[in-house]
Amino acid sequence: MNPADRFRSYIAAFNASDWVALYHFYAPDVRLVIGNGTELVGRQSIVEFYAAVKTQTRREIRIVQCFAQNDMLAAELESEFLAIKDAPDFVVRPMAKGDRYYINSFALYELQGDCYSRIRAAVLRREFRPFTG
Amino acid sequence: MRDCDAGSRTWFEAYLDAFNRGDIAQLADYHADALLVEGEVASLLTRKAVRGPSRTPHARMELVSFVGSAERLRIAAEIRATWVDGSEGPSPLDPAFAADDRSTTAFVFLDIAAGRVARIRSAPLIVAPSA
């Protein structure tokens, strides 16, 4: 599988909340920096972080574009969080049930074999979309 | 730099080099007429060609990482922008600008059409201090 196809499978696993599959996309000592600068180290930490986020929100990631060269893959992503319950401690900002938070981001993935060893994301655009009924 | 090199790492390095040397004519050659720009580092990169050197903040751009698409129509780059001592006015690189080392890092994505940069967008890379 080429890096772009593998990346599509990775995002599909994320969107399906398939944590077991997601775990195996990461190198054991993977480092992930999300858009707000928080760094997570190790695949178990990452999976637990995402699983916790998905207890508060429904999140769908859409790949706008992705391409790879040598041991790196670049991606532009669109992501929307929908709060499925009140989440005053949500990682991005406090959210009330029904609120949405949109993020357009750039990310670089460094590959170690077939696994992601370093992932960093930077936010191009973000938009809070409060629930309007 | 020839148009057939457009989208290559060498082509992009020459673009940054033109910026760092203040070579406005060469820099302008890289840009499509209807260039779309979004983001602080992207604005800084293109401003020199659009407004001229006297109104341009002085920064140096260093290529850290480069990913080019196979068809050479897209580039993703990690760029470190360093504010040069003696520059006038406040840094345009906030909020990611780090006062201590006067630099910021951004991911920059470019779309290339007909051998020119048609769209350039940047997003600041934020790394929170370790707990």
JSON list of C-alpha atoms in Angstrom, two decimals, chain B:
[
{"chain": "B", "resi": 1, "resn": "MET", "atom": "CA", "xyz": [15.38, 28.79, -12.48]},
{"chain": "B", "resi": 2, "resn": "ARG", "atom": "CA", "xyz": [13.57, 27.11, -15.34]},
{"chain": "B", "resi": 3, "resn": "ASP", "atom": "CA", "xyz": [9.83, 26.51, -15.28]},
{"chain": "B", "resi": 4, "resn": "CYS", "atom": "CA", "xyz": [10.42, 22.79, -15.76]},
{"chain": "B", "resi": 5, "resn": "ASP", "atom": "CA", "xyz": [12.04, 22.74, -12.32]},
{"chain": "B", "resi": 6, "resn": "ALA", "atom": "CA", "xyz": [8.91, 24.18, -10.72]},
{"chain": "B", "resi": 7, "resn": "GLY", "atom": "CA", "xyz": [7.75, 22.20, -7.74]},
{"chain": "B", "resi": 8, "resn": "SER", "atom": "CA", "xyz": [11.13, 20.63, -7.04]},
{"chain": "B", "resi": 9, "resn": "ARG", "atom": "CA", "xyz": [13.04, 21.11, -3.83]},
{"chain": "B", "resi": 10, "resn": "THR", "atom": "CA", "xyz": [15.79, 22.92, -5.72]},
{"chain": "B", "resi": 11, "resn": "TRP", "atom": "CA", "xyz": [13.25, 25.32, -7.21]},
{"chain": "B", "resi": 12, "resn": "PHE", "atom": "CA", "xyz": [11.75, 26.03, -3.80]},
{"chain": "B", "resi": 13, "resn": "GLU", "atom": "CA", "xyz": [15.14, 26.50, -2.16]},
{"chain": "B", "resi": 14, "resn": "ALA", "atom": "CA", "xyz": [15.95, 29.08, -4.83]},
{"chain": "B", "resi": 15, "resn": "TYR", "atom": "CA", "xyz": [12.66, 30.83, -3.99]},
{"chain": "B", "resi": 16, "resn": "LEU", "atom": "CA", "xyz": [13.63, 31.12, -0.32]},
{"chain": "B", "resi": 17, "resn": "ASP", "atom": "CA", "xyz": [17.11, 32.19, -1.32]},
{"chain": "B", "resi": 18, "resn": "ALA", "atom": "CA", "xyz": [15.64, 34.98, -3.45]},
{"chain": "B", "resi": 19, "resn": "PHE", "atom": "CA", "xyz": [13.65, 36.11, -0.44]},
{"chain": "B", "resi": 20, "resn": "ASN", "atom": "CA", "xyz": [16.68, 36.03, 1.85]},
{"chain": "B", "resi": 21, "resn": "ARG", "atom": "CA", "xyz": [18.78, 37.99, -0.66]},
{"chain": "B", "resi": 22, "resn": "GLY", "atom": "CA", "xyz": [15.99, 40.50, -1.19]},
{"chain": "B", "resi": 23, "resn": "ASP", "atom": "CA", "xyz": [15.97, 39.74, -4.91]},
{"chain": "B", "resi": 24, "resn": "ILE", "atom": "CA", "xyz": [12.57, 41.21, -5.68]},
{"chain": "B", "resi": 25, "resn": "ALA", "atom": "CA", "xyz": [12.69, 40.58, -9.41]},
{"chain": "B", "resi": 26, "resn": "GLN", "atom": "CA", "xyz": [13.43, 36.88, -9.01]},
{"chain": "B", "resi": 27, "resn": "LEU", "atom": "CA", "xyz": [10.90, 36.57, -6.22]},
{"chain": "B", "resi": 28, "resn": "ALA", "atom": "CA", "xyz": [8.20, 38.16, -8.35]},
{"chain": "B", "resi": 29, "resn": "ASP", "atom": "CA", "xyz": [9.00, 35.71, -11.15]},
{"chain": "B", "resi": 30, "resn": "TYR", "atom": "CA", "xyz": [7.84, 32.88, -8.90]},
{"chain": "B", "resi": 31, "resn": "HIS", "atom": "CA", "xyz": [4.40, 34.33, -8.31]},
{"chain": "B", "resi": 32, "resn": "ALA", "atom": "CA", "xyz": [1.33, 33.96, -10.52]},
{"chain": "B", "resi": 33, "resn": "ASP", "atom": "CA", "xyz": [-0.48, 37.20, -11.32]},
{"chain": "B", "resi": 34, "resn": "ALA", "atom": "CA", "xyz": [-3.49, 36.17, -9.26]},
{"chain": "B", "resi": 35, "resn": "LEU", "atom": "CA", "xyz": [-1.53, 34.90, -6.29]},
{"chain": "B", "resi": 36, "resn": "LEU", "atom": "CA", "xyz": [-3.63, 33.87, -3.30]},
{"chain": "B", "resi": 37, "resn": "VAL", "atom": "CA", "xyz": [-2.01, 34.30, 0.10]},
{"chain": "B", "resi": 38, "resn": "GLU", "atom": "CA", "xyz": [-3.18, 33.24, 3.55]},
{"chain": "B", "resi": 39, "resn": "GLY", "atom": "CA", "xyz": [-1.26, 33.18, 6.82]},
{"chain": "B", "resi": 40, "resn": "GLU", "atom": "CA", "xyz": [1.47, 35.26, 8.42]},
{"chain": "B", "resi": 41, "resn": "VAL", "atom": "CA", "xyz": [4.61, 33.57, 7.13]},
{"chain": "B", "resi": 42, "resn": "ALA", "atom": "CA", "xyz": [3.06, 33.26, 3.67]},
{"chain": "B", "resi": 43, "resn": "SER", "atom": "CA", "xyz": [2.28, 36.99, 3.74]},
{"chain": "B", "resi": 44, "resn": "LEU", "atom": "CA", "xyz": [5.80, 37.78, 4.80]},
{"chain": "B", "resi": 45, "resn": "LEU", "atom": "CA", "xyz": [7.25, 35.64, 2.01]},
{"chain": "B", "resi": 46, "resn": "THR", "atom": "CA", "xyz": [5.22, 37.34, -0.68]},
{"chain": "B", "resi": 47, "resn": "ARG", "atom": "CA", "xyz": [5.11, 40.89, 0.65]},
{"chain": "B", "resi": 48, "resn": "LYS", "atom": "CA", "xyz": [8.61, 41.74, -0.46]},
{"chain": "B", "resi": 49, "resn": "ALA", "atom": "CA", "xyz": [7.74, 41.17, -4.10]},
{"chain": "B", "resi": 50, "resn": "VAL", "atom": "CA", "xyz": [4.44, 43.00, -3.84]},
{"chain": "B", "resi": 51, "resn": "ARG", "atom": "CA", "xyz": [5.41, 46.07, -1.80]},
{"chain": "B", "resi": 52, "resn": "GLY", "atom": "CA", "xyz": [9.13, 46.44, -2.30]},
{"chain": "B", "resi": 53, "resn": "PRO", "atom": "CA", "xyz": [11.99, 46.25, 0.16]},
{"chain": "B", "resi": 54, "resn": "SER", "atom": "CA", "xyz": [11.60, 49.54, 2.01]},
{"chain": "B", "resi": 55, "resn": "ARG", "atom": "CA", "xyz": [8.35, 48.45, 3.64]},
{"chain": "B", "resi": 56, "resn": "THR", "atom": "CA", "xyz": [9.31, 44.87, 4.17]},
{"chain": "B", "resi": 57, "resn": "PRO", "atom": "CA", "xyz": [10.07, 43.44, 7.60]},
{"chain": "B", "resi": 58, "resn": "HIS", "atom": "CA", "xyz": [13.43, 41.78, 7.52]},
{"chain": "B", "resi": 59, "resn": "ALA", "atom": "CA", "xyz": [13.36, 38.09, 8.20]},
{"chain": "B", "resi": 60, "resn": "ARG", "atom": "CA", "xyz": [15.28, 35.05, 7.06]},
{"chain": "B", "resi": 61, "resn": "MET", "atom": "CA", "xyz": [13.52, 31.91, 5.89]},
{"chain": "B", "resi": 62, "resn": "GLU", "atom": "CA", "xyz": [15.09, 28.53, 6.52]},
{"chain": "B", "resi": 63, "resn": "LEU", "atom": "CA", "xyz": [13.77, 25.34, 5.01]},
{"chain": "B", "resi": 64, "resn": "VAL", "atom": "CA", "xyz": [13.46, 22.63, 7.66]},
{"chain": "B", "resi": 65, "resn": "SER", "atom": "CA", "xyz": [11.38, 19.97, 5.89]},
{"chain": "B", "resi": 66, "resn": "PHE", "atom": "CA", "xyz": [10.14, 19.57, 2.34]},
{"chain": "B", "resi": 67, "resn": "VAL", "atom": "CA", "xyz": [7.46, 17.36, 0.79]},
{"chain": "B", "resi": 68, "resn": "GLY", "atom": "CA", "xyz": [6.69, 17.69, -2.90]},
{"chain": "B", "resi": 69, "resn": "SER", "atom": "CA", "xyz": [3.88, 15.94, -4.74]},
{"chain": "B", "resi": 70, "resn": "ALA", "atom": "CA", "xyz": [4.78, 13.54, -7.54]},
{"chain": "B", "resi": 71, "resn": "GLU", "atom": "CA", "xyz": [3.24, 15.76, -10.22]},
{"chain": "B", "resi": 72, "resn": "ARG", "atom": "CA", "xyz": [5.11, 18.78, -8.79]},
{"chain": "B", "resi": 73, "resn": "LEU", "atom": "CA", "xyz": [1.98, 20.85, -8.42]},
{"chain": "B", "resi": 74, "resn": "ARG", "atom": "CA", "xyz": [1.99, 20.99, -4.62]},
{"chain": "B", "resi": 75, "resn": "ILE", "atom": "CA", "xyz": [4.60, 21.63, -1.99]},
{"chain": "B", "resi": 76, "resn": "ALA", "atom": "CA", "xyz": [4.42, 21.33, 1.77]},
{"chain": "B", "resi": 77, "resn": "ALA", "atom": "CA", "xyz": [7.30, 22.84, 3.68]},
{"chain": "B", "resi": 78, "resn": "GLU", "atom": "CA", "xyz": [8.29, 23.44, 7.24]},
{"chain": "B", "resi": 79, "resn": "ILE", "atom": "CA", "xyz": [9.91, 26.85, 7.41]},
{"chain": "B", "resi": 80, "resn": "ARG", "atom": "CA", "xyz": [11.64, 28.62, 10.24]},
{"chain": "B", "resi": 81, "resn": "ALA", "atom": "CA", "xyz": [11.34, 32.39, 9.95]},
{"chain": "B", "resi": 82, "resn": "THR", "atom": "CA", "xyz": [13.82, 34.40, 11.99]},
{"chain": "B", "resi": 83, "resn": "TRP", "atom": "CA", "xyz": [13.38, 38.06, 12.63]},
{"chain": "B", "resi": 84, "resn": "VAL", "atom": "CA", "xyz": [16.62, 39.90, 11.87]},
{"chain": "B", "resi": 85, "resn": "ASP", "atom": "CA", "xyz": [18.10, 42.27, 14.44]},
{"chain": "B", "resi": 86, "resn": "GLY", "atom": "CA", "xyz": [17.55, 45.90, 13.65]},
{"chain": "B", "resi": 87, "resn": "SER", "atom": "CA", "xyz": [14.28, 45.35, 11.85]},
{"chain": "B", "resi": 88, "resn": "GLU", "atom": "CA", "xyz": [11.75, 48.11, 12.26]},
{"chain": "B", "resi": 89, "resn": "GLY", "atom": "CA", "xyz": [8.46, 47.74, 14.01]},
{"chain": "B", "resi": 90, "resn": "PRO", "atom": "CA", "xyz": [6.88, 44.83, 15.81]},
{"chain": "B", "resi": 91, "resn": "SER", "atom": "CA", "xyz": [7.24, 41.31, 14.54]},
{"chain": "B", "resi": 92, "resn": "PRO", "atom": "CA", "xyz": [4.48, 40.31, 12.15]},
{"chain": "B", "resi": 93, "resn": "LEU", "atom": "CA", "xyz": [4.86, 36.75, 13.27]},
{"chain": "B", "resi": 94, "resn": "ASP", "atom": "CA", "xyz": [2.71, 36.78, 16.39]},
{"chain": "B", "resi": 95, "resn": "PRO", "atom": "CA", "xyz": [1.23, 34.82, 18.05]},
{"chain": "B", "resi": 96, "resn": "ALA", "atom": "CA", "xyz": [3.72, 32.07, 17.32]},
{"chain": "B", "resi": 97, "resn": "PHE", "atom": "CA", "xyz": [6.68, 34.42, 17.41]},
{"chain": "B", "resi": 98, "resn": "ALA", "atom": "CA", "xyz": [8.99, 33.47, 20.25]},
{"chain": "B", "resi": 99, "resn": "ALA", "atom": "CA", "xyz": [10.49, 36.52, 21.90]},
{"chain": "B", "resi": 100, "resn": "ASP", "atom": "CA", "xyz": [13.51, 34.64, 23.13]},
{"chain": "B", "resi": 101, "resn": "ASP", "atom": "CA", "xyz": [14.86, 33.36, 19.85]},
{"chain": "B", "resi": 102, "resn": "ARG", "atom": "CA", "xyz": [13.02, 35.80, 17.55]},
{"chain": "B", "resi": 103, "resn": "SER", "atom": "CA", "xyz": [11.84, 33.02, 15.32]},
{"chain": "B", "resi": 104, "resn": "THR", "atom": "CA", "xyz": [8.75, 31.08, 14.46]},
{"chain": "B", "resi": 105, "resn": "THR", "atom": "CA", "xyz": [8.08, 27.88, 12.57]},
{"chain": "B", "resi": 106, "resn": "ALA", "atom": "CA", "xyz": [5.21, 27.36, 10.15]},
{"chain": "B", "resi": 107, "resn": "PHE", "atom": "CA", "xyz": [3.90, 24.76, 7.77]},
{"chain": "B", "resi": 108, "resn": "VAL", "atom": "CA", "xyz": [3.59, 26.32, 4.35]},
{"chain": "B", "resi": 109, "resn": "PHE", "atom": "CA", "xyz": [1.53, 24.75, 1.55]},
{"chain": "B", "resi": 110, "resn": "LEU", "atom": "CA", "xyz": [1.89, 25.94, -2.04]},
{"chain": "B", "resi": 111, "resn": "ASP", "atom": "CA", "xyz": [-0.14, 25.24, -5.15]},
{"chain": "B", "resi": 112, "resn": "ILE", "atom": "CA", "xyz": [1.75, 25.58, -8.41]},
{"chain": "B", "resi": 113, "resn": "ALA", "atom": "CA", "xyz": [0.23, 26.29, -11.79]},
{"chain": "B", "resi": 114, "resn": "ALA", "atom": "CA", "xyz": [2.04, 26.92, -15.06]},
{"chain": "B", "resi": 115, "resn": "GLY", "atom": "CA", "xyz": [5.36, 26.98, -13.26]},
{"chain": "B", "resi": 116, "resn": "ARG", "atom": "CA", "xyz": [4.32, 29.70, -10.79]},
{"chain": "B", "resi": 117, "resn": "VAL", "atom": "CA", "xyz": [3.09, 29.81, -7.21]},
{"chain": "B", "resi": 118, "resn": "ALA", "atom": "CA", "xyz": [-0.66, 30.27, -7.52]},
{"chain": "B", "resi": 119, "resn": "ARG", "atom": "CA", "xyz": [-1.56, 29.92, -3.86]},
{"chain": "B", "resi": 120, "resn": "ILE", "atom": "CA", "xyz": [0.53, 29.98, -0.71]},
{"chain": "B", "resi": 121, "resn": "ARG", "atom": "CA", "xyz": [-0.84, 29.38, 2.76]},
{"chain": "B", "resi": 122, "resn": "SER", "atom": "CA", "xyz": [0.86, 29.05, 6.11]},
{"chain": "B", "resi": 123, "resn": "ALA", "atom": "CA", "xyz": [-0.11, 27.89, 9.57]},
{"chain": "B", "resi": 124, "resn": "PRO", "atom": "CA", "xyz": [2.01, 28.50, 12.68]},
{"chain": "B", "resi": 125, "resn": "LEU", "atom": "CA", "xyz": [3.41, 25.45, 14.40]},
{"chain": "B", "resi": 126, "resn": "ILE", "atom": "CA", "xyz": [2.82, 25.80, 18.11]},
{"chain": "B", "resi": 127, "resn": "VAL", "atom": "CA", "xyz": [4.74, 23.67, 20.57]},
{"chain": "B", "resi": 128, "resn": "ALA", "atom": "CA", "xyz": [3.59, 24.01, 24.13]},
{"chain": "B", "resi": 129, "resn": "PRO", "atom": "CA", "xyz": [6.29, 24.00, 26.81]},
{"chain": "B", "resi": 130, "resn": "SER", "atom": "CA", "xyz": [6.75, 20.63, 28.40]},
{"chain": "B", "resi": 131, "resn": "ALA", "atom": "CA", "xyz": [4.93, 20.16, 31.68]}
]
